[in-house]
Tab-separated table of C-alpha atoms and ligand atoms in Angstrom:
chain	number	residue	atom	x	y	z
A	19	UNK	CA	-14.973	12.833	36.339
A	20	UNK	CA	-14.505	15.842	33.787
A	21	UNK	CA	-11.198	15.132	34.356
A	22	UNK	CA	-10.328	11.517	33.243
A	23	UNK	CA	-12.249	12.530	30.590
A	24	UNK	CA	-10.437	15.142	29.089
A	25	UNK	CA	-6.967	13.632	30.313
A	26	UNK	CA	-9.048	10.298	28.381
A	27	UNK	CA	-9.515	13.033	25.176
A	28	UNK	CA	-6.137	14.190	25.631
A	29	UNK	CA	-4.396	10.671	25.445
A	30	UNK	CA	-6.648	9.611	22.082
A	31	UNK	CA	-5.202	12.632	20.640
A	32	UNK	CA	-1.381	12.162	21.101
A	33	UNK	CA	-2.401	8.586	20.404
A	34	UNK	CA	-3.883	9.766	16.632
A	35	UNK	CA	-1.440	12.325	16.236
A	36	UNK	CA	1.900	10.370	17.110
A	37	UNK	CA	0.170	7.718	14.596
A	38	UNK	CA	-0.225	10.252	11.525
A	39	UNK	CA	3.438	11.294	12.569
A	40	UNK	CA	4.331	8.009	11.826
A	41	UNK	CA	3.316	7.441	8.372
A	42	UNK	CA	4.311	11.308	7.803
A	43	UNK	CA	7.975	10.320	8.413
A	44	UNK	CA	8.133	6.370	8.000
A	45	UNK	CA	6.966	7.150	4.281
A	46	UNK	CA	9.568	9.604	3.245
A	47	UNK	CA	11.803	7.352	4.766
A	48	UNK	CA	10.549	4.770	2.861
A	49	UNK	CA	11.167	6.492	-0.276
A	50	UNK	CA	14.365	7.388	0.323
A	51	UNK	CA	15.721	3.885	0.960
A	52	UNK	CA	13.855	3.000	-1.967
A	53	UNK	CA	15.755	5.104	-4.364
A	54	UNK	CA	19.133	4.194	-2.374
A	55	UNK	CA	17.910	0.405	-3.530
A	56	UNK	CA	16.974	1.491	-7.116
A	57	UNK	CA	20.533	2.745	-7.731
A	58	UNK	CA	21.528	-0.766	-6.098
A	59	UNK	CA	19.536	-3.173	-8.172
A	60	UNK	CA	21.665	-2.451	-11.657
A	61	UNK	CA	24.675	-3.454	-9.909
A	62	UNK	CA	23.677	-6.221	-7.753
A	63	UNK	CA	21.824	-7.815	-11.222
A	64	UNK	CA	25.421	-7.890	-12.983
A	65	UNK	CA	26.812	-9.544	-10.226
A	66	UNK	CA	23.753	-12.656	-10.168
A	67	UNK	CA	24.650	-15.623	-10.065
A	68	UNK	CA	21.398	-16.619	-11.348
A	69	UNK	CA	19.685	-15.879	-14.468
A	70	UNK	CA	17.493	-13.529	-15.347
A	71	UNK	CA	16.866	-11.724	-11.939
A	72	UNK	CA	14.360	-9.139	-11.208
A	73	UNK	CA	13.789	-8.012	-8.160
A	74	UNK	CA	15.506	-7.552	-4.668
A	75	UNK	CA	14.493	-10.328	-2.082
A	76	UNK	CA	17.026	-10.172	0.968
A	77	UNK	CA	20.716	-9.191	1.852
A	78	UNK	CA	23.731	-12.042	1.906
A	79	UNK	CA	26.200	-12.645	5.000
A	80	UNK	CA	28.318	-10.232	3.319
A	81	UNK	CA	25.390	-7.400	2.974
A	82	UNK	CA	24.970	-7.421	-0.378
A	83	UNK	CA	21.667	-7.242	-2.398
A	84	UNK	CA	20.177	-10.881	-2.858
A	85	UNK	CA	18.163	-10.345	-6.380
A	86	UNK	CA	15.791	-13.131	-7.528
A	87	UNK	CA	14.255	-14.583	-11.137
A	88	UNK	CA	10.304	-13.654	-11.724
A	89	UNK	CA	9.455	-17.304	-10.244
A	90	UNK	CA	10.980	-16.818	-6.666
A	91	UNK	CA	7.355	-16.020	-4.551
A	92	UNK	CA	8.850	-13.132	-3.376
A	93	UNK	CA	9.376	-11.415	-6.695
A	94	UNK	CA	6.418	-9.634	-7.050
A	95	UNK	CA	6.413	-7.734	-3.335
A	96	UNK	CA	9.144	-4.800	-4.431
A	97	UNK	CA	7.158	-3.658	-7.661
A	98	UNK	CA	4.621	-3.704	-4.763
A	99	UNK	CA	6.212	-1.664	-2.950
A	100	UNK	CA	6.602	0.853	-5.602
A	101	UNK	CA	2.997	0.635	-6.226
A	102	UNK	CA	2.659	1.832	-2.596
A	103	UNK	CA	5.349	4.990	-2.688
A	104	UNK	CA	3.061	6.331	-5.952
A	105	UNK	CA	-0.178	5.753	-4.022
A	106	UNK	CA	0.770	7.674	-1.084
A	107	UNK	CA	3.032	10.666	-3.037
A	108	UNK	CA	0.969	11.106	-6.178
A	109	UNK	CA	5.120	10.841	-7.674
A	110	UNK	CA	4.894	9.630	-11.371
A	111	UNK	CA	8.960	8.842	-10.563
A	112	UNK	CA	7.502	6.156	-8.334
A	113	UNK	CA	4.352	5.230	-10.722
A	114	UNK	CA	7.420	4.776	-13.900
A	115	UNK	CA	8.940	2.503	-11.359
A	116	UNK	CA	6.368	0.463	-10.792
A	117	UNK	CA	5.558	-0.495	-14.077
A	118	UNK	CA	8.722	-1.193	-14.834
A	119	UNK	CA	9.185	-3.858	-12.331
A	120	UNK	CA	6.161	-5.141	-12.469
A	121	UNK	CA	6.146	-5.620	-16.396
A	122	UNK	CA	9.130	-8.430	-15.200
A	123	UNK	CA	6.611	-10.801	-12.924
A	124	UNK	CA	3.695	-10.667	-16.223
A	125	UNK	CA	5.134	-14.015	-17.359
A	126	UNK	CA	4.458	-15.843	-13.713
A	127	UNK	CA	1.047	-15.464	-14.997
A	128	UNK	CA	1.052	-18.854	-16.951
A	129	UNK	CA	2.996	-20.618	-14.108
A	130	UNK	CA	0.831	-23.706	-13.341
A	131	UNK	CA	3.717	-25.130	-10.964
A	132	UNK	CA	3.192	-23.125	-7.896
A	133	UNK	CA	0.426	-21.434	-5.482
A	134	UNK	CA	2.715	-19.061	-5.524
A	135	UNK	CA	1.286	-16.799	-8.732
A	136	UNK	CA	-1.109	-15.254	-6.746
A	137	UNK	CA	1.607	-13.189	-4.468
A	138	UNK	CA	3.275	-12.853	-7.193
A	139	UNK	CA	0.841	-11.387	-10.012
A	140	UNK	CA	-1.618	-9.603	-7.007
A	141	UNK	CA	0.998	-8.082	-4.993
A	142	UNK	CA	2.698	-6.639	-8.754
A	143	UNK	CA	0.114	-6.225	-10.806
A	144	UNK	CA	-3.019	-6.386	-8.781
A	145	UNK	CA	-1.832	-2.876	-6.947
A	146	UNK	CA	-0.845	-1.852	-10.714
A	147	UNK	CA	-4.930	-2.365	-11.885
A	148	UNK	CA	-5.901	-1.230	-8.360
A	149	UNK	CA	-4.501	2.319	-8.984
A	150	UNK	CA	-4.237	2.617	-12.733
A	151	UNK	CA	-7.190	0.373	-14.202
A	152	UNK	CA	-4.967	-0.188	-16.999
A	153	UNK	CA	-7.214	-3.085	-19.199
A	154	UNK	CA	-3.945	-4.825	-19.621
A	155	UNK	CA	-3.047	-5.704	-16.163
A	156	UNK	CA	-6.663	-6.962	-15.907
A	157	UNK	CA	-6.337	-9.826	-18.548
A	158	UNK	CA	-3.069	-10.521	-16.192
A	159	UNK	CA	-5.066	-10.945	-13.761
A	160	UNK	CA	-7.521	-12.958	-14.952
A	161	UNK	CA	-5.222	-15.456	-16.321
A	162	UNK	CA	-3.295	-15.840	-13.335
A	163	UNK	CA	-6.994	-16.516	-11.614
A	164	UNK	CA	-6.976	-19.133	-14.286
A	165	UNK	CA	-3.611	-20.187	-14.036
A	166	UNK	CA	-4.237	-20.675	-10.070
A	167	UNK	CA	-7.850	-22.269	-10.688
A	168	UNK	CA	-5.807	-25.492	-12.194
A	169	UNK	CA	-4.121	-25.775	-8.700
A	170	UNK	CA	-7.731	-26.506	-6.983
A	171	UNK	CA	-9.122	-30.355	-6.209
A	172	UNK	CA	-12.416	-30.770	-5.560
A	173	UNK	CA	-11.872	-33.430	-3.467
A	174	UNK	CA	-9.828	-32.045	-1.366
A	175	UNK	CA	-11.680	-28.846	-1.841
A	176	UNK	CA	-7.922	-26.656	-2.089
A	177	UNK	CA	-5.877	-25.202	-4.116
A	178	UNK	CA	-2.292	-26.865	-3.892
A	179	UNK	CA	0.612	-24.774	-2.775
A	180	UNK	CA	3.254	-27.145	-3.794
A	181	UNK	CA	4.626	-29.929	-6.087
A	182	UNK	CA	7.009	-32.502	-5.658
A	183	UNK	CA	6.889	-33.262	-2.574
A	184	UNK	CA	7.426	-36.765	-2.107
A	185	UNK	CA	6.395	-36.746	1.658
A	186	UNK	CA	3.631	-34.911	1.064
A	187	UNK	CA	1.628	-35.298	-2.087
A	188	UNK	CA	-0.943	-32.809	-1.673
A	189	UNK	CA	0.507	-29.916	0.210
A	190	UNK	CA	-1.623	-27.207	1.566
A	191	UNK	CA	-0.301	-24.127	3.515
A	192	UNK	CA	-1.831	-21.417	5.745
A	193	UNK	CA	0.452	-19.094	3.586
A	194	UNK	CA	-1.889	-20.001	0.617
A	195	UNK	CA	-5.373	-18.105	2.246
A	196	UNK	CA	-3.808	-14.832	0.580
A	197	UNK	CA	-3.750	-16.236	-2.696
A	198	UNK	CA	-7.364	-15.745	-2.728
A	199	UNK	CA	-6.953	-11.942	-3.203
A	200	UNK	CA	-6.553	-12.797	-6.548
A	201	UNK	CA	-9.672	-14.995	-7.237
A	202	UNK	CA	-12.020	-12.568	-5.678
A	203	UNK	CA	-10.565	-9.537	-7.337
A	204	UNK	CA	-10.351	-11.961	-10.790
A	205	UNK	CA	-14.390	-12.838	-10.348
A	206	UNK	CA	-14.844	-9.364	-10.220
A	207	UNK	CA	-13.309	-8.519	-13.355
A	208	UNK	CA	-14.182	-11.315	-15.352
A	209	UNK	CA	-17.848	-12.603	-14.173
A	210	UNK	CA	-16.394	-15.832	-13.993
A	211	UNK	CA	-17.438	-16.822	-10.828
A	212	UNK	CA	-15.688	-20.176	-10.594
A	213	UNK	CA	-12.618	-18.404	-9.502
A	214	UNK	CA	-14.704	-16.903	-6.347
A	215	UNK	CA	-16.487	-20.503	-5.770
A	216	UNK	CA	-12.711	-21.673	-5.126
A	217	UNK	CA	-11.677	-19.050	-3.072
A	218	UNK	CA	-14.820	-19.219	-0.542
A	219	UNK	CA	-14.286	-23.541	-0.757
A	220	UNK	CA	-10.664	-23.451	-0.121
A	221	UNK	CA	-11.320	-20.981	2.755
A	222	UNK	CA	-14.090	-23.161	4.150
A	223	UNK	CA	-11.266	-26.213	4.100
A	224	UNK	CA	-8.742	-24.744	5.556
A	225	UNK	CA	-10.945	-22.962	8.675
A	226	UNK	CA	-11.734	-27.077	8.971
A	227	UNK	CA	-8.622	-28.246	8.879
A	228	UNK	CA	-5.846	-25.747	9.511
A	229	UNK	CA	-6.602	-24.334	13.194
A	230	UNK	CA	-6.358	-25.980	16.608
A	231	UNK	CA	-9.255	-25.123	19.324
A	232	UNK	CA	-7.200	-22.279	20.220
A	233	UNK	CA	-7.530	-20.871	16.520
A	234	UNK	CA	-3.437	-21.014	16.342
A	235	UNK	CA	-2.734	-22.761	12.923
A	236	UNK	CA	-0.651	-25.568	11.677
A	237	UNK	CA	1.647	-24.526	8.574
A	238	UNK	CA	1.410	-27.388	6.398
A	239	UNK	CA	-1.897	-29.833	5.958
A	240	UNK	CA	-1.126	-32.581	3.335
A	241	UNK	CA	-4.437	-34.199	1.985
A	242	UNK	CA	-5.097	-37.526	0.321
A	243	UNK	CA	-6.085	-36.040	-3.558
A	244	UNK	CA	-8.050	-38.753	-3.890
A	245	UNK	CA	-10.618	-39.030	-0.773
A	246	UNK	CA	-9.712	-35.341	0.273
A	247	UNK	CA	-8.851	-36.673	3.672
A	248	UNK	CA	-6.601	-34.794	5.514
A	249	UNK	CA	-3.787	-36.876	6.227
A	250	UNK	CA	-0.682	-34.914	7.828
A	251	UNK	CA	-0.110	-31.934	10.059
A	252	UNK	CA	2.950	-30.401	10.020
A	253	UNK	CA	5.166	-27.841	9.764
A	254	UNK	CA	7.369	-26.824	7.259
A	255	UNK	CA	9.070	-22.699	8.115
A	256	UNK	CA	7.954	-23.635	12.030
A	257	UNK	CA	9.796	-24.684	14.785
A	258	UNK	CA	7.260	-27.704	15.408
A	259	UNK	CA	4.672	-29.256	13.870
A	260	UNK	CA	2.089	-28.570	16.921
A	261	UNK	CA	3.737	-24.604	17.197
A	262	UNK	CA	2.418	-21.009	16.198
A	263	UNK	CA	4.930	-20.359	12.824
A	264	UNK	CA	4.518	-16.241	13.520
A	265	UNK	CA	4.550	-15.727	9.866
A	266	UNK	CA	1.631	-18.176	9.560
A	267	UNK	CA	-0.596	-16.796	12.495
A	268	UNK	CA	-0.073	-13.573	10.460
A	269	UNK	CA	-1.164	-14.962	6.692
A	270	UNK	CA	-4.171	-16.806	8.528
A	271	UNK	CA	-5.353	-13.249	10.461
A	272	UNK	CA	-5.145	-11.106	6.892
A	273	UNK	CA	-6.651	-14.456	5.037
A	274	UNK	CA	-9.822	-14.809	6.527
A	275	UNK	CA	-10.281	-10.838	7.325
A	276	UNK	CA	-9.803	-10.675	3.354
A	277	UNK	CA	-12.305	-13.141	3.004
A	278	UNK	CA	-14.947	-11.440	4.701
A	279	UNK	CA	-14.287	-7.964	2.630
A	280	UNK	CA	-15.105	-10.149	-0.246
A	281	UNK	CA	-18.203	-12.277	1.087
A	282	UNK	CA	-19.538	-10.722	4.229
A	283	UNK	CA	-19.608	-14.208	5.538
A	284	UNK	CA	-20.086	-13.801	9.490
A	285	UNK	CA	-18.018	-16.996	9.628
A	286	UNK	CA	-14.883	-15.684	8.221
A	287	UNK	CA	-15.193	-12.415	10.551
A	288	UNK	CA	-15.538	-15.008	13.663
A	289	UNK	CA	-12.374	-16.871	12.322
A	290	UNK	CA	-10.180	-13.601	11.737
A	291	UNK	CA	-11.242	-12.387	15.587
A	292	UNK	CA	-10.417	-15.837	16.789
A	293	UNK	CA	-7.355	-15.721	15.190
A	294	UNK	CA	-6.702	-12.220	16.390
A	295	UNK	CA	-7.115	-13.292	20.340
A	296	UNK	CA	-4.665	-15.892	20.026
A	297	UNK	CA	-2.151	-13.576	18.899
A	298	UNK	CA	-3.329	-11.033	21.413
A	299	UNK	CA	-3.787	-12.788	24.345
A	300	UNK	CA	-0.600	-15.246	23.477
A	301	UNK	CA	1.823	-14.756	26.689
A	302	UNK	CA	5.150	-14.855	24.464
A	303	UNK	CA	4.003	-12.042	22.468
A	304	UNK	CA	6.400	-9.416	23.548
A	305	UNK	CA	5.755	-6.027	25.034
A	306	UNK	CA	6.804	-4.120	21.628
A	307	UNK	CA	4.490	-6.546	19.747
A	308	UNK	CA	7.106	-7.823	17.172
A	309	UNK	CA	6.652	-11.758	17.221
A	310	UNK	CA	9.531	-13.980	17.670
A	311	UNK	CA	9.895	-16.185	14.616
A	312	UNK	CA	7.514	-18.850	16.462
A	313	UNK	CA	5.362	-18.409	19.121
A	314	UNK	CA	6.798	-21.252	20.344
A	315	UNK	CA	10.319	-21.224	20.181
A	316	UNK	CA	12.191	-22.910	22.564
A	317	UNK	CA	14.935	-19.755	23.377
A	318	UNK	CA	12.483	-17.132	23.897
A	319	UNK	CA	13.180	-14.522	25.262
A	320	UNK	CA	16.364	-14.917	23.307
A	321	UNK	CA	14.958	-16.152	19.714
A	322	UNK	CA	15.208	-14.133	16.892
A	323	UNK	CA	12.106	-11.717	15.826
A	324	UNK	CA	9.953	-11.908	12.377
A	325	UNK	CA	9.407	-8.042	12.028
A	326	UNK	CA	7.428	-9.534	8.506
A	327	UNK	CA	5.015	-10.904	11.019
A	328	UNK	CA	4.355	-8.025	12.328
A	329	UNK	CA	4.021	-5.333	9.600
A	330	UNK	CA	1.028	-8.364	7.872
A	331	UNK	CA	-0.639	-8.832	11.143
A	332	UNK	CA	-0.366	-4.655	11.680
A	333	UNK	CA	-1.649	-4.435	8.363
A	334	UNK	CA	-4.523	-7.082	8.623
A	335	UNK	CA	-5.150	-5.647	12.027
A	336	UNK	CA	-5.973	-2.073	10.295
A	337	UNK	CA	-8.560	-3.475	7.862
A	338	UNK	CA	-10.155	-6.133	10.635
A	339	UNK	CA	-10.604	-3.184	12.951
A	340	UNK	CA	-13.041	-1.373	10.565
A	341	UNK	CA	-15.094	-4.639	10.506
A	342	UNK	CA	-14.842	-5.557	14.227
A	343	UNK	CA	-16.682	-4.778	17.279
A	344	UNK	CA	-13.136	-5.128	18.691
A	345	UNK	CA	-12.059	-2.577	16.428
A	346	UNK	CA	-10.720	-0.222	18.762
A	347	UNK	CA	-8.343	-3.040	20.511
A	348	UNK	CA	-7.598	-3.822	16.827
A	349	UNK	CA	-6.666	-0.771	15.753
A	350	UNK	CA	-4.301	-0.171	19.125
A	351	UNK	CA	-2.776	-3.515	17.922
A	352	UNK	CA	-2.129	-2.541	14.895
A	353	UNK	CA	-0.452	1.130	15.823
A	354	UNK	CA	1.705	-0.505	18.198
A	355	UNK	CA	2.928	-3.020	16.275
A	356	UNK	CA	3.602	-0.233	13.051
A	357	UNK	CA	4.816	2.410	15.798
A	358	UNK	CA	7.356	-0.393	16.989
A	359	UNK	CA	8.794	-0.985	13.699
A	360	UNK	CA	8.872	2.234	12.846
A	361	UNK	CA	11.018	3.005	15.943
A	362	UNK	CA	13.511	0.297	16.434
A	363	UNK	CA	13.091	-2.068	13.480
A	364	UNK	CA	14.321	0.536	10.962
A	365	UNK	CA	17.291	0.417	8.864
A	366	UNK	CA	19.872	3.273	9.207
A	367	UNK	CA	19.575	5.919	6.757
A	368	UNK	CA	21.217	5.302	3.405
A	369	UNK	CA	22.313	1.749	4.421
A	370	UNK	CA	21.419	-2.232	3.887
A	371	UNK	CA	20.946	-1.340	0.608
A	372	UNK	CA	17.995	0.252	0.660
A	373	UNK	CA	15.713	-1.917	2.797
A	374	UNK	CA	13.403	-0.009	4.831
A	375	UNK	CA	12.814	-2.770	7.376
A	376	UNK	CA	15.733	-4.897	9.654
A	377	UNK	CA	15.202	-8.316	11.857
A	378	UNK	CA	12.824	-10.606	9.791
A	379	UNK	CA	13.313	-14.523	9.785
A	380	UNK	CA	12.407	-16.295	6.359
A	381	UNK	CA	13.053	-20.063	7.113
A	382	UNK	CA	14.248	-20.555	10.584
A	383	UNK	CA	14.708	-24.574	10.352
A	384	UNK	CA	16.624	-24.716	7.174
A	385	UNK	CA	18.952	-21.794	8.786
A	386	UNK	CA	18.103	-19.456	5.848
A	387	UNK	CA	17.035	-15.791	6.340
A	388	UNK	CA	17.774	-15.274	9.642
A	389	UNK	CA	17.651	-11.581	11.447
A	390	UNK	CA	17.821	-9.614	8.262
A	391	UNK	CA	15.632	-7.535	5.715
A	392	UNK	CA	13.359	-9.057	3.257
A	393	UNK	CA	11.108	-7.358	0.961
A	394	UNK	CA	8.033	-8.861	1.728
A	395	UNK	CA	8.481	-7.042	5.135
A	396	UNK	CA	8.925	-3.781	3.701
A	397	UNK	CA	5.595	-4.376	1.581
A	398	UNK	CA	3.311	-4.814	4.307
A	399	UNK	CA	5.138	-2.862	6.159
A	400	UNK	CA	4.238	-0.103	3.837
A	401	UNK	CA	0.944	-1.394	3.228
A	402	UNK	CA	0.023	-0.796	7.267
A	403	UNK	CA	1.421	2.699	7.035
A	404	UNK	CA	-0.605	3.645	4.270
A	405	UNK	CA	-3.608	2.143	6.116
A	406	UNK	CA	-2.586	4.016	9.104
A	407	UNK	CA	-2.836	7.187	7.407
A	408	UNK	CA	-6.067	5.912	5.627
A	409	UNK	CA	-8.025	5.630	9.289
A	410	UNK	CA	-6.876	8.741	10.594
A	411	UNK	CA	-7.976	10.346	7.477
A	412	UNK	CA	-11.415	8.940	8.499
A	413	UNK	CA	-11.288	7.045	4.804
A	414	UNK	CA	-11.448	3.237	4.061
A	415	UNK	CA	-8.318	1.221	4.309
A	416	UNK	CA	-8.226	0.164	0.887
A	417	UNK	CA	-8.710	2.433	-2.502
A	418	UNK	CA	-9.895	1.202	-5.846
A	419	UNK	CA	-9.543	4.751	-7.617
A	420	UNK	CA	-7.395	5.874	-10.266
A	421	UNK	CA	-4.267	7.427	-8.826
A	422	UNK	CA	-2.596	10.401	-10.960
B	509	LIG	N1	5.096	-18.080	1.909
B	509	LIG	C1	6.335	-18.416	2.479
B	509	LIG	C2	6.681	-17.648	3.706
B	509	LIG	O1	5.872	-17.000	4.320
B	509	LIG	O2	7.840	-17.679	4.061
């Protein structure tokens, strides 16, 4: 008996240890990719085709750095990122950085035209406030909370991710649970607590309409704006309408875990573990845990991975294990799925331009994005180490003090 228990002991230790090895390495790694980017980015803006681009997003076919214009959704993750590098080195080089390229998403503020604002301005600027409370980045905030608010029907009782649509005229995706970051953290700030009232009524329609019995979600719920009936459920980024998008299984689990940091609403804790088991328990998970682009994809074993998937359900894992009675089996989730990317999802030193992450799919169906880097990857990629670190340090996930 004394035994298994120490060999028990013994395991839980290499278990913690190899984990704190892993941020302890993955993060310098990190940073050096990042400043192998950095020196990219001047270059790869002269040779845009597009106007005024700001931050990386992907690589092309011929491995060159894809940079994107403020209003692309993924602009705001790589001044994210930079947030990230500061908060875990203390290195003003990284904190310069970040305000830098997060001074270039400000304007997407005022964007009334897409769900979209809240990655943008939260991921950007809400890590910015988070670690600096600088008052400016808090009226940011608070008008993109405003800015976001317009996007919400009461009838329907949801914010709408996008506009014309002619096939869908009031388009609702699972991806938009983690624009309600932003409203929470917005309420906070402000006192208005309208923005918080649409947050917690948007959550409550999509845990209605969204999920399945077995708490797998549909991407894309179109609503009738003007009985709030929900009228179509499809897919958009999936491989069918009635699959498990990996991307969305992931933006559903850190949605509602996010939501019940902010409310303490038993409900949204039930919905995150429910959405946890599916992913779990789901046979076509594979043994390194790094989803294929769709749970159900038709060529598995053969289909390609989404190694984003993984580093935002590692990363909602983290938090949902401190909240959990399942924590421990959360937490094991969550190291395995950041211990797998961190050993064979990695770029090569010094190459693809600086990403830190390989083999993520963007939009499988429209045959864009397939098997490569993409920044929102790296984010919460970097985001789960961080909150790997965090938990063996015996500290919260998540830190609201000044960082100098
Ligand atoms: N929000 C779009 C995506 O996850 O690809």
């Amino acid at each position: 008996m004394k035994k298994i228990h120490l060999t028990l002991a013994l395991g839980m230790l290499v278990t913690a240890a190899s984990a704190q090895h892993n941020a302890k390495k993955a993060i310098p790694f990190a940073e050096k990719q990042t400043d192998v980017m950095l020196k990219a980015i001047p270059q790869a803006k002269e040779k845009a085709t597009k106007p005024n681009v700001v931050s990386p997003r992907t690589l092309n076919a011929a491995g060159e750095l894809v940079m994107i214009p403020s209003r692309d959704w993924v602009s705001g993750f790589f001044p994210g990122e930079l947030w990230y590098l500061f908060e875990y080195t203390h290195d003003q080089k990284w904190k310069d950085a970040a305000k830098t390229y997060t001074a270039f998403i400000e304007p997407e503020q005022f964007d009334k035209g897409t769900h979209d604002v809240g990655f943008k301005i939260y991921c950007s600027v809400g890590n910015g406030y988070r670690l600096t409370k600088d008052a400016h980045y808090k009226d940011v905030i608070i008008q993109a909370a405003k800015t976001l608010s317009t996007r919400f029907n009461p009838k329907v009782g949801a914010i709408k991710s996008w506009d014309g649509r002619k096939e869908w005229p009031y388009p609702v995706i699972i991806d938009n649970m983690m624009n309600l970051e932003l409203l929470f953290e917005a309420s906070k700030l402000s006192g208005d607590t309208s923005f918080r009232n649409i947050a917690i009524k948007h959550a409550n329609t999509t845990m209605k309409n969204h999920f399945r019995p077995d708490f797998s979600s549909y991407h894309v719920i179109d609503y009738d704006p003007e009985t709030g009936a929900a009228v179509h459920k499809q897919t958009h980024q999936g491989y069918a309408d009635a699959s498990a998008w990996a991307r969305g299984q992931g933006w559903g689990l850190y949605g509602y875990t996010l939501c019940y940091r902010e409310t303490k609403d038993l409900r949204y804790l039930k919905q995150a573990e429910a959405i946890a088991k599916f992913i779990m328990t789901n046979p076509n998970m594979p043994a390194d845990k790094v989803p294929y682009w769709d749970f159900n994809a038709p060529d598995i074993p053969n289909a390609p991975r989404d190694a984003s998937a993984a580093a935002i359900m590692a990363s909602a894992f983290y938090e949902l294990s401190t909240y959990s009675k399942n924590g421990k089996q959360y937490r094991k989730m969550a190291d395995e799925m950041t211990n797998s990317l961190s050993k064979n999802y990695q770029a090569k030193p010094g190459e693809s331009q600086g990403f830190i992450l390989l083999h993520s799919t963007g939009h499988k169906p429209a045959n864009s994005e397939i098997d490569v880097p993409i920044s929102y990857a790296d984010y919460y990629y970097l985001e789960a180490l961080l909150r790997q670190d965090r938990l063996e340090k015996g500290k919260p996930v998540l830190t609201w003090q000044i960082v100098n």
